[in-house]
Amino acid sequence: MKYRPWHRLSRPTAEDDGAANKRRTRDIERFVGQFISRLIGEELDDDYASLALVNLGLDSVGAIDLGAAIEQEFGVETEPADIKLAMTVAQLAKLIQRRAGGE
């Protein structure tokens, strides 16, 4: 899994706004997937974005660590309650995308 660091992503123009937002969301999904993969010490299946964080092995302590990593990587603050273990990786990526100012 490769992701593009957030700070290297260019701001979308009006004509490519939707495509750029989808790319950023996929980049965030990859980052979260890589983080969880390192945390649990296993490679994730290709369909990880549709799985709940708890089903990927994330616990409450891991959620706090993930929140800190998200803030460091993307500059988006998260509260422990923001990262619900029942949410999917895709849902979390969309939350981060909204908070970062994209949609």
PDB file of N, CA and C in Angstrom:
ATOM      1  N   MET A   1       0.832  -1.176   0.000  1.00  0.00           N
ATOM      2  CA  MET A   1       0.000   0.000   0.000  1.00  0.00           C
ATOM      3  C   MET A   1       0.878   1.241   0.000  1.00  0.00           C
ATOM      4  N   LYS A   2       0.681   2.095  -0.943  1.00  0.00           N
ATOM      5  CA  LYS A   2       1.406   3.361  -0.977  1.00  0.00           C
ATOM      6  C   LYS A   2       0.409   4.488  -0.844  1.00  0.00           C
ATOM      7  N   TYR A   3       0.803   5.520  -0.153  1.00  0.00           N
ATOM      8  CA  TYR A   3      -0.025   6.715  -0.078  1.00  0.00           C
ATOM      9  C   TYR A   3       0.855   7.914  -0.381  1.00  0.00           C
ATOM     10  N   ARG A   4       0.210   8.988  -0.817  1.00  0.00           N
ATOM     11  CA  ARG A   4       0.945  10.210  -1.101  1.00  0.00           C
ATOM     12  C   ARG A   4       0.821  11.115   0.112  1.00  0.00           C
ATOM     13  N   PRO A   5       1.933  11.605   0.648  1.00  0.00           N
ATOM     14  CA  PRO A   5       1.844  12.492   1.803  1.00  0.00           C
ATOM     15  C   PRO A   5       0.935  13.685   1.500  1.00  0.00           C
ATOM     16  N   TRP A   6       0.140  14.049   2.483  1.00  0.00           N
ATOM     17  CA  TRP A   6      -0.857  15.103   2.336  1.00  0.00           C
ATOM     18  C   TRP A   6      -0.236  16.415   1.836  1.00  0.00           C
ATOM     19  N   HIS A   7       0.904  16.779   2.377  1.00  0.00           N
ATOM     20  CA  HIS A   7       1.490  18.063   2.013  1.00  0.00           C
ATOM     21  C   HIS A   7       1.950  18.106   0.562  1.00  0.00           C
ATOM     22  N   ARG A   8       2.032  16.973  -0.102  1.00  0.00           N
ATOM     23  CA  ARG A   8       2.431  16.946  -1.508  1.00  0.00           C
ATOM     24  C   ARG A   8       1.235  16.987  -2.446  1.00  0.00           C
ATOM     25  N   LEU A   9       0.049  16.962  -1.900  1.00  0.00           N
ATOM     26  CA  LEU A   9      -1.139  16.974  -2.732  1.00  0.00           C
ATOM     27  C   LEU A   9      -1.475  18.412  -3.111  1.00  0.00           C
ATOM     28  N   SER A  10      -1.732  18.631  -4.377  1.00  0.00           N
ATOM     29  CA  SER A  10      -2.085  19.977  -4.820  1.00  0.00           C
ATOM     30  C   SER A  10      -3.558  20.221  -4.583  1.00  0.00           C
ATOM     31  N   ARG A  11      -3.910  21.486  -4.435  1.00  0.00           N
ATOM     32  CA  ARG A  11      -5.305  21.861  -4.281  1.00  0.00           C
ATOM     33  C   ARG A  11      -6.015  21.684  -5.611  1.00  0.00           C
ATOM     34  N   PRO A  12      -7.222  21.163  -5.583  1.00  0.00           N
ATOM     35  CA  PRO A  12      -7.939  20.928  -6.839  1.00  0.00           C
ATOM     36  C   PRO A  12      -8.429  22.225  -7.472  1.00  0.00           C
ATOM     37  N   THR A  13      -8.523  22.217  -8.777  1.00  0.00           N
ATOM     38  CA  THR A  13      -9.169  23.311  -9.495  1.00  0.00           C
ATOM     39  C   THR A  13     -10.636  22.962  -9.629  1.00  0.00           C
ATOM     40  N   ALA A  14     -11.442  23.904 -10.088  1.00  0.00           N
ATOM     41  CA  ALA A  14     -12.887  23.690 -10.177  1.00  0.00           C
ATOM     42  C   ALA A  14     -13.222  22.490 -11.067  1.00  0.00           C
ATOM     43  N   GLU A  15     -12.490  22.338 -12.178  1.00  0.00           N
ATOM     44  CA  GLU A  15     -12.843  21.272 -13.113  1.00  0.00           C
ATOM     45  C   GLU A  15     -12.448  19.875 -12.630  1.00  0.00           C
ATOM     46  N   ASP A  16     -11.451  19.772 -11.771  1.00  0.00           N
ATOM     47  CA  ASP A  16     -11.062  18.435 -11.317  1.00  0.00           C
ATOM     48  C   ASP A  16     -11.310  18.241  -9.831  1.00  0.00           C
ATOM     49  N   ASP A  17     -12.171  19.044  -9.269  1.00  0.00           N
ATOM     50  CA  ASP A  17     -12.448  19.008  -7.839  1.00  0.00           C
ATOM     51  C   ASP A  17     -12.880  17.628  -7.363  1.00  0.00           C
ATOM     52  N   GLY A  18     -13.840  16.996  -8.044  1.00  0.00           N
ATOM     53  CA  GLY A  18     -14.336  15.682  -7.625  1.00  0.00           C
ATOM     54  C   GLY A  18     -13.278  14.607  -7.693  1.00  0.00           C
ATOM     55  N   ALA A  19     -12.525  14.572  -8.794  1.00  0.00           N
ATOM     56  CA  ALA A  19     -11.478  13.562  -8.951  1.00  0.00           C
ATOM     57  C   ALA A  19     -10.367  13.758  -7.928  1.00  0.00           C
ATOM     58  N   ALA A  20     -10.001  14.994  -7.677  1.00  0.00           N
ATOM     59  CA  ALA A  20      -8.939  15.276  -6.705  1.00  0.00           C
ATOM     60  C   ALA A  20      -9.378  14.885  -5.299  1.00  0.00           C
ATOM     61  N   ASN A  21     -10.626  15.161  -4.957  1.00  0.00           N
ATOM     62  CA  ASN A  21     -11.125  14.772  -3.636  1.00  0.00           C
ATOM     63  C   ASN A  21     -11.130  13.256  -3.474  1.00  0.00           C
ATOM     64  N   LYS A  22     -11.497  12.530  -4.526  1.00  0.00           N
ATOM     65  CA  LYS A  22     -11.468  11.069  -4.457  1.00  0.00           C
ATOM     66  C   LYS A  22     -10.052  10.561  -4.262  1.00  0.00           C
ATOM     67  N   ARG A  23      -9.074  11.181  -4.961  1.00  0.00           N
ATOM     68  CA  ARG A  23      -7.672  10.782  -4.788  1.00  0.00           C
ATOM     69  C   ARG A  23      -7.213  11.043  -3.358  1.00  0.00           C
ATOM     70  N   ARG A  24      -7.559  12.211  -2.819  1.00  0.00           N
ATOM     71  CA  ARG A  24      -7.151  12.523  -1.439  1.00  0.00           C
ATOM     72  C   ARG A  24      -7.785  11.540  -0.459  1.00  0.00           C
ATOM     73  N   THR A  25      -9.050  11.209  -0.688  1.00  0.00           N
ATOM     74  CA  THR A  25      -9.707  10.253   0.202  1.00  0.00           C
ATOM     75  C   THR A  25      -9.018   8.892   0.135  1.00  0.00           C
ATOM     76  N   ARG A  26      -8.654   8.446  -1.059  1.00  0.00           N
ATOM     77  CA  ARG A  26      -7.926   7.169  -1.196  1.00  0.00           C
ATOM     78  C   ARG A  26      -6.562   7.247  -0.520  1.00  0.00           C
ATOM     79  N   ASP A  27      -5.897   8.399  -0.629  1.00  0.00           N
ATOM     80  CA  ASP A  27      -4.600   8.569   0.036  1.00  0.00           C
ATOM     81  C   ASP A  27      -4.747   8.454   1.552  1.00  0.00           C
ATOM     82  N   ILE A  28      -5.812   9.045   2.088  1.00  0.00           N
ATOM     83  CA  ILE A  28      -6.060   8.962   3.527  1.00  0.00           C
ATOM     84  C   ILE A  28      -6.363   7.517   3.916  1.00  0.00           C
ATOM     85  N   GLU A  29      -7.173   6.830   3.102  1.00  0.00           N
ATOM     86  CA  GLU A  29      -7.468   5.418   3.366  1.00  0.00           C
ATOM     87  C   GLU A  29      -6.184   4.596   3.403  1.00  0.00           C
ATOM     88  N   ARG A  30      -5.284   4.844   2.459  1.00  0.00           N
ATOM     89  CA  ARG A  30      -4.016   4.099   2.430  1.00  0.00           C
ATOM     90  C   ARG A  30      -3.187   4.384   3.683  1.00  0.00           C
ATOM     91  N   PHE A  31      -3.143   5.649   4.090  1.00  0.00           N
ATOM     92  CA  PHE A  31      -2.394   6.015   5.287  1.00  0.00           C
ATOM     93  C   PHE A  31      -2.946   5.263   6.498  1.00  0.00           C
ATOM     94  N   VAL A  32      -4.271   5.288   6.662  1.00  0.00           N
ATOM     95  CA  VAL A  32      -4.898   4.598   7.792  1.00  0.00           C
ATOM     96  C   VAL A  32      -4.622   3.096   7.706  1.00  0.00           C
ATOM     97  N   GLY A  33      -4.746   2.528   6.519  1.00  0.00           N
ATOM     98  CA  GLY A  33      -4.465   1.106   6.335  1.00  0.00           C
ATOM     99  C   GLY A  33      -3.032   0.759   6.696  1.00  0.00           C
ATOM    100  N   GLN A  34      -2.088   1.582   6.253  1.00  0.00           N
ATOM    101  CA  GLN A  34      -0.681   1.333   6.580  1.00  0.00           C
ATOM    102  C   GLN A  34      -0.435   1.446   8.078  1.00  0.00           C
ATOM    103  N   PHE A  35      -1.060   2.429   8.709  1.00  0.00           N
ATOM    104  CA  PHE A  35      -0.896   2.608  10.146  1.00  0.00           C
ATOM    105  C   PHE A  35      -1.388   1.370  10.892  1.00  0.00           C
ATOM    106  N   ILE A  36      -2.594   0.912  10.554  1.00  0.00           N
ATOM    107  CA  ILE A  36      -3.157  -0.254  11.228  1.00  0.00           C
ATOM    108  C   ILE A  36      -2.318  -1.498  10.929  1.00  0.00           C
ATOM    109  N   SER A  37      -1.854  -1.632   9.711  1.00  0.00           N
ATOM    110  CA  SER A  37      -1.023  -2.771   9.332  1.00  0.00           C
ATOM    111  C   SER A  37       0.248  -2.817  10.186  1.00  0.00           C
ATOM    112  N   ARG A  38       0.897  -1.665  10.350  1.00  0.00           N
ATOM    113  CA  ARG A  38       2.097  -1.612  11.200  1.00  0.00           C
ATOM    114  C   ARG A  38       1.748  -1.918  12.652  1.00  0.00           C
ATOM    115  N   LEU A  39       0.615  -1.407  13.105  1.00  0.00           N
ATOM    116  CA  LEU A  39       0.206  -1.589  14.499  1.00  0.00           C
ATOM    117  C   LEU A  39      -0.048  -3.052  14.826  1.00  0.00           C
ATOM    118  N   ILE A  40      -0.734  -3.762  13.928  1.00  0.00           N
ATOM    119  CA  ILE A  40      -1.068  -5.157  14.209  1.00  0.00           C
ATOM    120  C   ILE A  40      -0.013  -6.131  13.693  1.00  0.00           C
ATOM    121  N   GLY A  41       0.914  -5.628  12.892  1.00  0.00           N
ATOM    122  CA  GLY A  41       1.998  -6.470  12.395  1.00  0.00           C
ATOM    123  C   GLY A  41       1.583  -7.421  11.295  1.00  0.00           C
ATOM    124  N   GLU A  42       0.536  -7.089  10.565  1.00  0.00           N
ATOM    125  CA  GLU A  42       0.059  -7.930   9.467  1.00  0.00           C
ATOM    126  C   GLU A  42      -0.337  -7.068   8.286  1.00  0.00           C
ATOM    127  N   GLU A  43      -0.211  -7.647   7.084  1.00  0.00           N
ATOM    128  CA  GLU A  43      -0.717  -6.979   5.887  1.00  0.00           C
ATOM    129  C   GLU A  43      -2.239  -7.069   5.890  1.00  0.00           C
ATOM    130  N   LEU A  44      -2.888  -6.018   5.408  1.00  0.00           N
ATOM    131  CA  LEU A  44      -4.348  -6.012   5.322  1.00  0.00           C
ATOM    132  C   LEU A  44      -4.795  -6.501   3.953  1.00  0.00           C
ATOM    133  N   ASP A  45      -5.981  -7.101   3.913  1.00  0.00           N
ATOM    134  CA  ASP A  45      -6.573  -7.503   2.648  1.00  0.00           C
ATOM    135  C   ASP A  45      -6.902  -6.264   1.820  1.00  0.00           C
ATOM    136  N   ASP A  46      -7.091  -6.449   0.526  1.00  0.00           N
ATOM    137  CA  ASP A  46      -7.354  -5.333  -0.377  1.00  0.00           C
ATOM    138  C   ASP A  46      -8.655  -4.605  -0.081  1.00  0.00           C
ATOM    139  N   ASP A  47      -9.604  -5.263   0.553  1.00  0.00           N
ATOM    140  CA  ASP A  47     -10.901  -4.638   0.825  1.00  0.00           C
ATOM    141  C   ASP A  47     -10.961  -3.966   2.199  1.00  0.00           C
ATOM    142  N   TYR A  48      -9.814  -3.620   2.772  1.00  0.00           N
ATOM    143  CA  TYR A  48      -9.765  -3.074   4.123  1.00  0.00           C
ATOM    144  C   TYR A  48     -10.570  -1.794   4.296  1.00  0.00           C
ATOM    145  N   ALA A  49     -10.717  -0.986   3.263  1.00  0.00           N
ATOM    146  CA  ALA A  49     -11.405   0.302   3.398  1.00  0.00           C
ATOM    147  C   ALA A  49     -12.869   0.137   3.782  1.00  0.00           C
ATOM    148  N   SER A  50     -13.449  -1.001   3.449  1.00  0.00           N
ATOM    149  CA  SER A  50     -14.865  -1.226   3.755  1.00  0.00           C
ATOM    150  C   SER A  50     -15.075  -1.917   5.096  1.00  0.00           C
ATOM    151  N   LEU A  51     -13.999  -2.200   5.800  1.00  0.00           N
ATOM    152  CA  LEU A  51     -14.101  -2.914   7.070  1.00  0.00           C
ATOM    153  C   LEU A  51     -14.054  -1.952   8.254  1.00  0.00           C
ATOM    154  N   ALA A  52     -14.733  -2.334   9.325  1.00  0.00           N
ATOM    155  CA  ALA A  52     -14.718  -1.532  10.546  1.00  0.00           C
ATOM    156  C   ALA A  52     -13.326  -1.571  11.167  1.00  0.00           C
ATOM    157  N   LEU A  53     -12.946  -0.462  11.783  1.00  0.00           N
ATOM    158  CA  LEU A  53     -11.625  -0.363  12.405  1.00  0.00           C
ATOM    159  C   LEU A  53     -11.406  -1.479  13.423  1.00  0.00           C
ATOM    160  N   VAL A  54     -12.432  -1.789  14.208  1.00  0.00           N
ATOM    161  CA  VAL A  54     -12.297  -2.842  15.209  1.00  0.00           C
ATOM    162  C   VAL A  54     -12.072  -4.204  14.545  1.00  0.00           C
ATOM    163  N   ASN A  55     -12.666  -4.425  13.391  1.00  0.00           N
ATOM    164  CA  ASN A  55     -12.476  -5.699  12.686  1.00  0.00           C
ATOM    165  C   ASN A  55     -11.082  -5.820  12.088  1.00  0.00           C
ATOM    166  N   LEU A  56     -10.388  -4.703  11.970  1.00  0.00           N
ATOM    167  CA  LEU A  56      -9.005  -4.723  11.476  1.00  0.00           C
ATOM    168  C   LEU A  56      -8.005  -4.876  12.623  1.00  0.00           C
ATOM    169  N   GLY A  57      -8.508  -4.935  13.851  1.00  0.00           N
ATOM    170  CA  GLY A  57      -7.625  -5.142  14.993  1.00  0.00           C
ATOM    171  C   GLY A  57      -7.333  -3.893  15.793  1.00  0.00           C
ATOM    172  N   LEU A  58      -7.980  -2.772  15.469  1.00  0.00           N
ATOM    173  CA  LEU A  58      -7.737  -1.534  16.201  1.00  0.00           C
ATOM    174  C   LEU A  58      -8.527  -1.551  17.507  1.00  0.00           C
ATOM    175  N   ASP A  59      -7.864  -1.182  18.596  1.00  0.00           N
ATOM    176  CA  ASP A  59      -8.550  -1.057  19.877  1.00  0.00           C
ATOM    177  C   ASP A  59      -8.536   0.407  20.289  1.00  0.00           C
ATOM    178  N   SER A  60      -9.023   0.714  21.488  1.00  0.00           N
ATOM    179  CA  SER A  60      -9.142   2.116  21.904  1.00  0.00           C
ATOM    180  C   SER A  60      -7.783   2.799  22.029  1.00  0.00           C
ATOM    181  N   VAL A  61      -6.777   2.092  22.482  1.00  0.00           N
ATOM    182  CA  VAL A  61      -5.437   2.670  22.574  1.00  0.00           C
ATOM    183  C   VAL A  61      -4.884   2.925  21.166  1.00  0.00           C
ATOM    184  N   GLY A  62      -5.093   1.981  20.268  1.00  0.00           N
ATOM    185  CA  GLY A  62      -4.680   2.162  18.883  1.00  0.00           C
ATOM    186  C   GLY A  62      -5.399   3.324  18.224  1.00  0.00           C
ATOM    187  N   ALA A  63      -6.672   3.541  18.588  1.00  0.00           N
ATOM    188  CA  ALA A  63      -7.439   4.658  18.039  1.00  0.00           C
ATOM    189  C   ALA A  63      -6.840   5.992  18.468  1.00  0.00           C
ATOM    190  N   ILE A  64      -6.373   6.068  19.700  1.00  0.00           N
ATOM    191  CA  ILE A  64      -5.720   7.298  20.177  1.00  0.00           C
ATOM    192  C   ILE A  64      -4.426   7.519  19.412  1.00  0.00           C
ATOM    193  N   ASP A  65      -3.644   6.461  19.222  1.00  0.00           N
ATOM    194  CA  ASP A  65      -2.404   6.565  18.449  1.00  0.00           C
ATOM    195  C   ASP A  65      -2.692   6.963  17.001  1.00  0.00           C
ATOM    196  N   LEU A  66      -3.742   6.390  16.434  1.00  0.00           N
ATOM    197  CA  LEU A  66      -4.126   6.733  15.063  1.00  0.00           C
ATOM    198  C   LEU A  66      -4.520   8.199  14.969  1.00  0.00           C
ATOM    199  N   GLY A  67      -5.266   8.693  15.945  1.00  0.00           N
ATOM    200  CA  GLY A  67      -5.638  10.113  15.961  1.00  0.00           C
ATOM    201  C   GLY A  67      -4.418  11.019  15.985  1.00  0.00           C
ATOM    202  N   ALA A  68      -3.413  10.653  16.771  1.00  0.00           N
ATOM    203  CA  ALA A  68      -2.177  11.446  16.830  1.00  0.00           C
ATOM    204  C   ALA A  68      -1.442  11.396  15.493  1.00  0.00           C
ATOM    205  N   ALA A  69      -1.420  10.227  14.865  1.00  0.00           N
ATOM    206  CA  ALA A  69      -0.752  10.093  13.566  1.00  0.00           C
ATOM    207  C   ALA A  69      -1.483  10.896  12.493  1.00  0.00           C
ATOM    208  N   ILE A  70      -2.811  10.913  12.539  1.00  0.00           N
ATOM    209  CA  ILE A  70      -3.599  11.688  11.585  1.00  0.00           C
ATOM    210  C   ILE A  70      -3.304  13.173  11.744  1.00  0.00           C
ATOM    211  N   GLU A  71      -3.245  13.627  12.987  1.00  0.00           N
ATOM    212  CA  GLU A  71      -2.944  15.038  13.223  1.00  0.00           C
ATOM    213  C   GLU A  71      -1.551  15.402  12.712  1.00  0.00           C
ATOM    214  N   GLN A  72      -0.587  14.530  12.950  1.00  0.00           N
ATOM    215  CA  GLN A  72       0.779  14.798  12.496  1.00  0.00           C
ATOM    216  C   GLN A  72       0.874  14.787  10.975  1.00  0.00           C
ATOM    217  N   GLU A  73       0.238  13.824  10.324  1.00  0.00           N
ATOM    218  CA  GLU A  73       0.350  13.669   8.875  1.00  0.00           C
ATOM    219  C   GLU A  73      -0.488  14.668   8.095  1.00  0.00           C
ATOM    220  N   PHE A  74      -1.716  14.923   8.575  1.00  0.00           N
ATOM    221  CA  PHE A  74      -2.654  15.723   7.805  1.00  0.00           C
ATOM    222  C   PHE A  74      -2.985  17.070   8.436  1.00  0.00           C
ATOM    223  N   GLY A  75      -2.529  17.287   9.667  1.00  0.00           N
ATOM    224  CA  GLY A  75      -2.836  18.547  10.338  1.00  0.00           C
ATOM    225  C   GLY A  75      -4.288  18.656  10.767  1.00  0.00           C
ATOM    226  N   VAL A  76      -4.950  17.523  10.925  1.00  0.00           N
ATOM    227  CA  VAL A  76      -6.364  17.497  11.293  1.00  0.00           C
ATOM    228  C   VAL A  76      -6.481  16.953  12.707  1.00  0.00           C
ATOM    229  N   GLU A  77      -7.036  17.766  13.606  1.00  0.00           N
ATOM    230  CA  GLU A  77      -7.204  17.325  14.982  1.00  0.00           C
ATOM    231  C   GLU A  77      -8.383  16.385  15.093  1.00  0.00           C
ATOM    232  N   THR A  78      -8.205  15.344  15.851  1.00  0.00           N
ATOM    233  CA  THR A  78      -9.297  14.424  16.146  1.00  0.00           C
ATOM    234  C   THR A  78      -9.355  14.217  17.649  1.00  0.00           C
ATOM    235  N   GLU A  79     -10.540  14.077  18.146  1.00  0.00           N
ATOM    236  CA  GLU A  79     -10.765  13.737  19.551  1.00  0.00           C
ATOM    237  C   GLU A  79     -10.883  12.211  19.626  1.00  0.00           C
ATOM    238  N   PRO A  80     -10.583  11.630  20.774  1.00  0.00           N
ATOM    239  CA  PRO A  80     -10.736  10.171  20.880  1.00  0.00           C
ATOM    240  C   PRO A  80     -12.129   9.684  20.473  1.00  0.00           C
ATOM    241  N   ALA A  81     -13.157  10.460  20.770  1.00  0.00           N
ATOM    242  CA  ALA A  81     -14.524  10.055  20.417  1.00  0.00           C
ATOM    243  C   ALA A  81     -14.782  10.127  18.915  1.00  0.00           C
ATOM    244  N   ASP A  82     -13.952  10.856  18.164  1.00  0.00           N
ATOM    245  CA  ASP A  82     -14.134  10.974  16.714  1.00  0.00           C
ATOM    246  C   ASP A  82     -13.858   9.655  16.000  1.00  0.00           C
ATOM    247  N   ILE A  83     -12.904   8.911  16.503  1.00  0.00           N
ATOM    248  CA  ILE A  83     -12.515   7.661  15.857  1.00  0.00           C
ATOM    249  C   ILE A  83     -13.274   6.531  16.543  1.00  0.00           C
ATOM    250  N   LYS A  84     -14.424   6.250  15.988  1.00  0.00           N
ATOM    251  CA  LYS A  84     -15.272   5.192  16.532  1.00  0.00           C
ATOM    252  C   LYS A  84     -14.826   3.861  15.943  1.00  0.00           C
ATOM    253  N   LEU A  85     -14.654   2.889  16.775  1.00  0.00           N
ATOM    254  CA  LEU A  85     -14.124   1.613  16.315  1.00  0.00           C
ATOM    255  C   LEU A  85     -15.070   0.912  15.348  1.00  0.00           C
ATOM    256  N   ALA A  86     -16.354   1.264  15.384  1.00  0.00           N
ATOM    257  CA  ALA A  86     -17.313   0.640  14.473  1.00  0.00           C
ATOM    258  C   ALA A  86     -17.297   1.285  13.090  1.00  0.00           C
ATOM    259  N   MET A  87     -16.662   2.457  12.951  1.00  0.00           N
ATOM    260  CA  MET A  87     -16.622   3.102  11.636  1.00  0.00           C
ATOM    261  C   MET A  87     -15.627   2.392  10.736  1.00  0.00           C
ATOM    262  N   THR A  88     -15.862   2.506   9.437  1.00  0.00           N
ATOM    263  CA  THR A  88     -14.954   1.875   8.475  1.00  0.00           C
ATOM    264  C   THR A  88     -13.797   2.816   8.174  1.00  0.00           C
ATOM    265  N   VAL A  89     -12.782   2.280   7.550  1.00  0.00           N
ATOM    266  CA  VAL A  89     -11.644   3.096   7.116  1.00  0.00           C
ATOM    267  C   VAL A  89     -12.137   4.171   6.152  1.00  0.00           C
ATOM    268  N   ALA A  90     -13.038   3.828   5.253  1.00  0.00           N
ATOM    269  CA  ALA A  90     -13.569   4.792   4.287  1.00  0.00           C
ATOM    270  C   ALA A  90     -14.320   5.917   4.994  1.00  0.00           C
ATOM    271  N   GLN A  91     -15.108   5.592   6.012  1.00  0.00           N
ATOM    272  CA  GLN A  91     -15.829   6.623   6.761  1.00  0.00           C
ATOM    273  C   GLN A  91     -14.863   7.551   7.481  1.00  0.00           C
ATOM    274  N   LEU A  92     -13.824   6.989   8.061  1.00  0.00           N
ATOM    275  CA  LEU A  92     -12.822   7.807   8.738  1.00  0.00           C
ATOM    276  C   LEU A  92     -12.116   8.711   7.742  1.00  0.00           C
ATOM    277  N   ALA A  93     -11.777   8.190   6.579  1.00  0.00           N
ATOM    278  CA  ALA A  93     -11.109   8.998   5.552  1.00  0.00           C
ATOM    279  C   ALA A  93     -11.985  10.178   5.127  1.00  0.00           C
ATOM    280  N   LYS A  94     -13.276   9.943   4.987  1.00  0.00           N
ATOM    281  CA  LYS A  94     -14.186  11.031   4.610  1.00  0.00           C
ATOM    282  C   LYS A  94     -14.280  12.073   5.713  1.00  0.00           C
ATOM    283  N   LEU A  95     -14.266  11.637   6.971  1.00  0.00           N
ATOM    284  CA  LEU A  95     -14.279  12.572   8.092  1.00  0.00           C
ATOM    285  C   LEU A  95     -13.023  13.448   8.068  1.00  0.00           C
ATOM    286  N   ILE A  96     -11.878  12.833   7.862  1.00  0.00           N
ATOM    287  CA  ILE A  96     -10.621  13.592   7.812  1.00  0.00           C
ATOM    288  C   ILE A  96     -10.652  14.553   6.629  1.00  0.00           C
ATOM    289  N   GLN A  97     -11.127  14.084   5.497  1.00  0.00           N
ATOM    290  CA  GLN A  97     -11.221  14.927   4.296  1.00  0.00           C
ATOM    291  C   GLN A  97     -12.098  16.148   4.561  1.00  0.00           C
ATOM    292  N   ARG A  98     -13.247  15.955   5.203  1.00  0.00           N
ATOM    293  CA  ARG A  98     -14.132  17.097   5.526  1.00  0.00           C
ATOM    294  C   ARG A  98     -13.441  18.066   6.451  1.00  0.00           C
ATOM    295  N   ARG A  99     -12.787  17.553   7.464  1.00  0.00           N
ATOM    296  CA  ARG A  99     -12.129  18.420   8.443  1.00  0.00           C
ATOM    297  C   ARG A  99     -10.941  19.174   7.834  1.00  0.00           C
ATOM    298  N   ALA A 100     -10.340  18.572   6.821  1.00  0.00           N
ATOM    299  CA  ALA A 100      -9.190  19.223   6.173  1.00  0.00           C
ATOM    300  C   ALA A 100      -9.635  20.299   5.190  1.00  0.00           C
ATOM    301  N   GLY A 101     -10.948  20.402   4.990  1.00  0.00           N
ATOM    302  CA  GLY A 101     -11.443  21.451   4.118  1.00  0.00           C
ATOM    303  C   GLY A 101     -11.878  20.987   2.754  1.00  0.00           C
ATOM    304  N   GLY A 102     -11.722  19.720   2.467  1.00  0.00           N
ATOM    305  CA  GLY A 102     -12.191  19.183   1.194  1.00  0.00           C
ATOM    306  C   GLY A 102     -13.501  18.459   1.401  1.00  0.00           C
ATOM    307  N   GLU A 103     -14.129  18.069   0.341  1.00  0.00           N
ATOM    308  CA  GLU A 103     -15.374  17.304   0.476  1.00  0.00           C
ATOM    309  C   GLU A 103     -15.434  16.217  -0.541  1.00  0.00           C
TER     310      GLU A 103
END
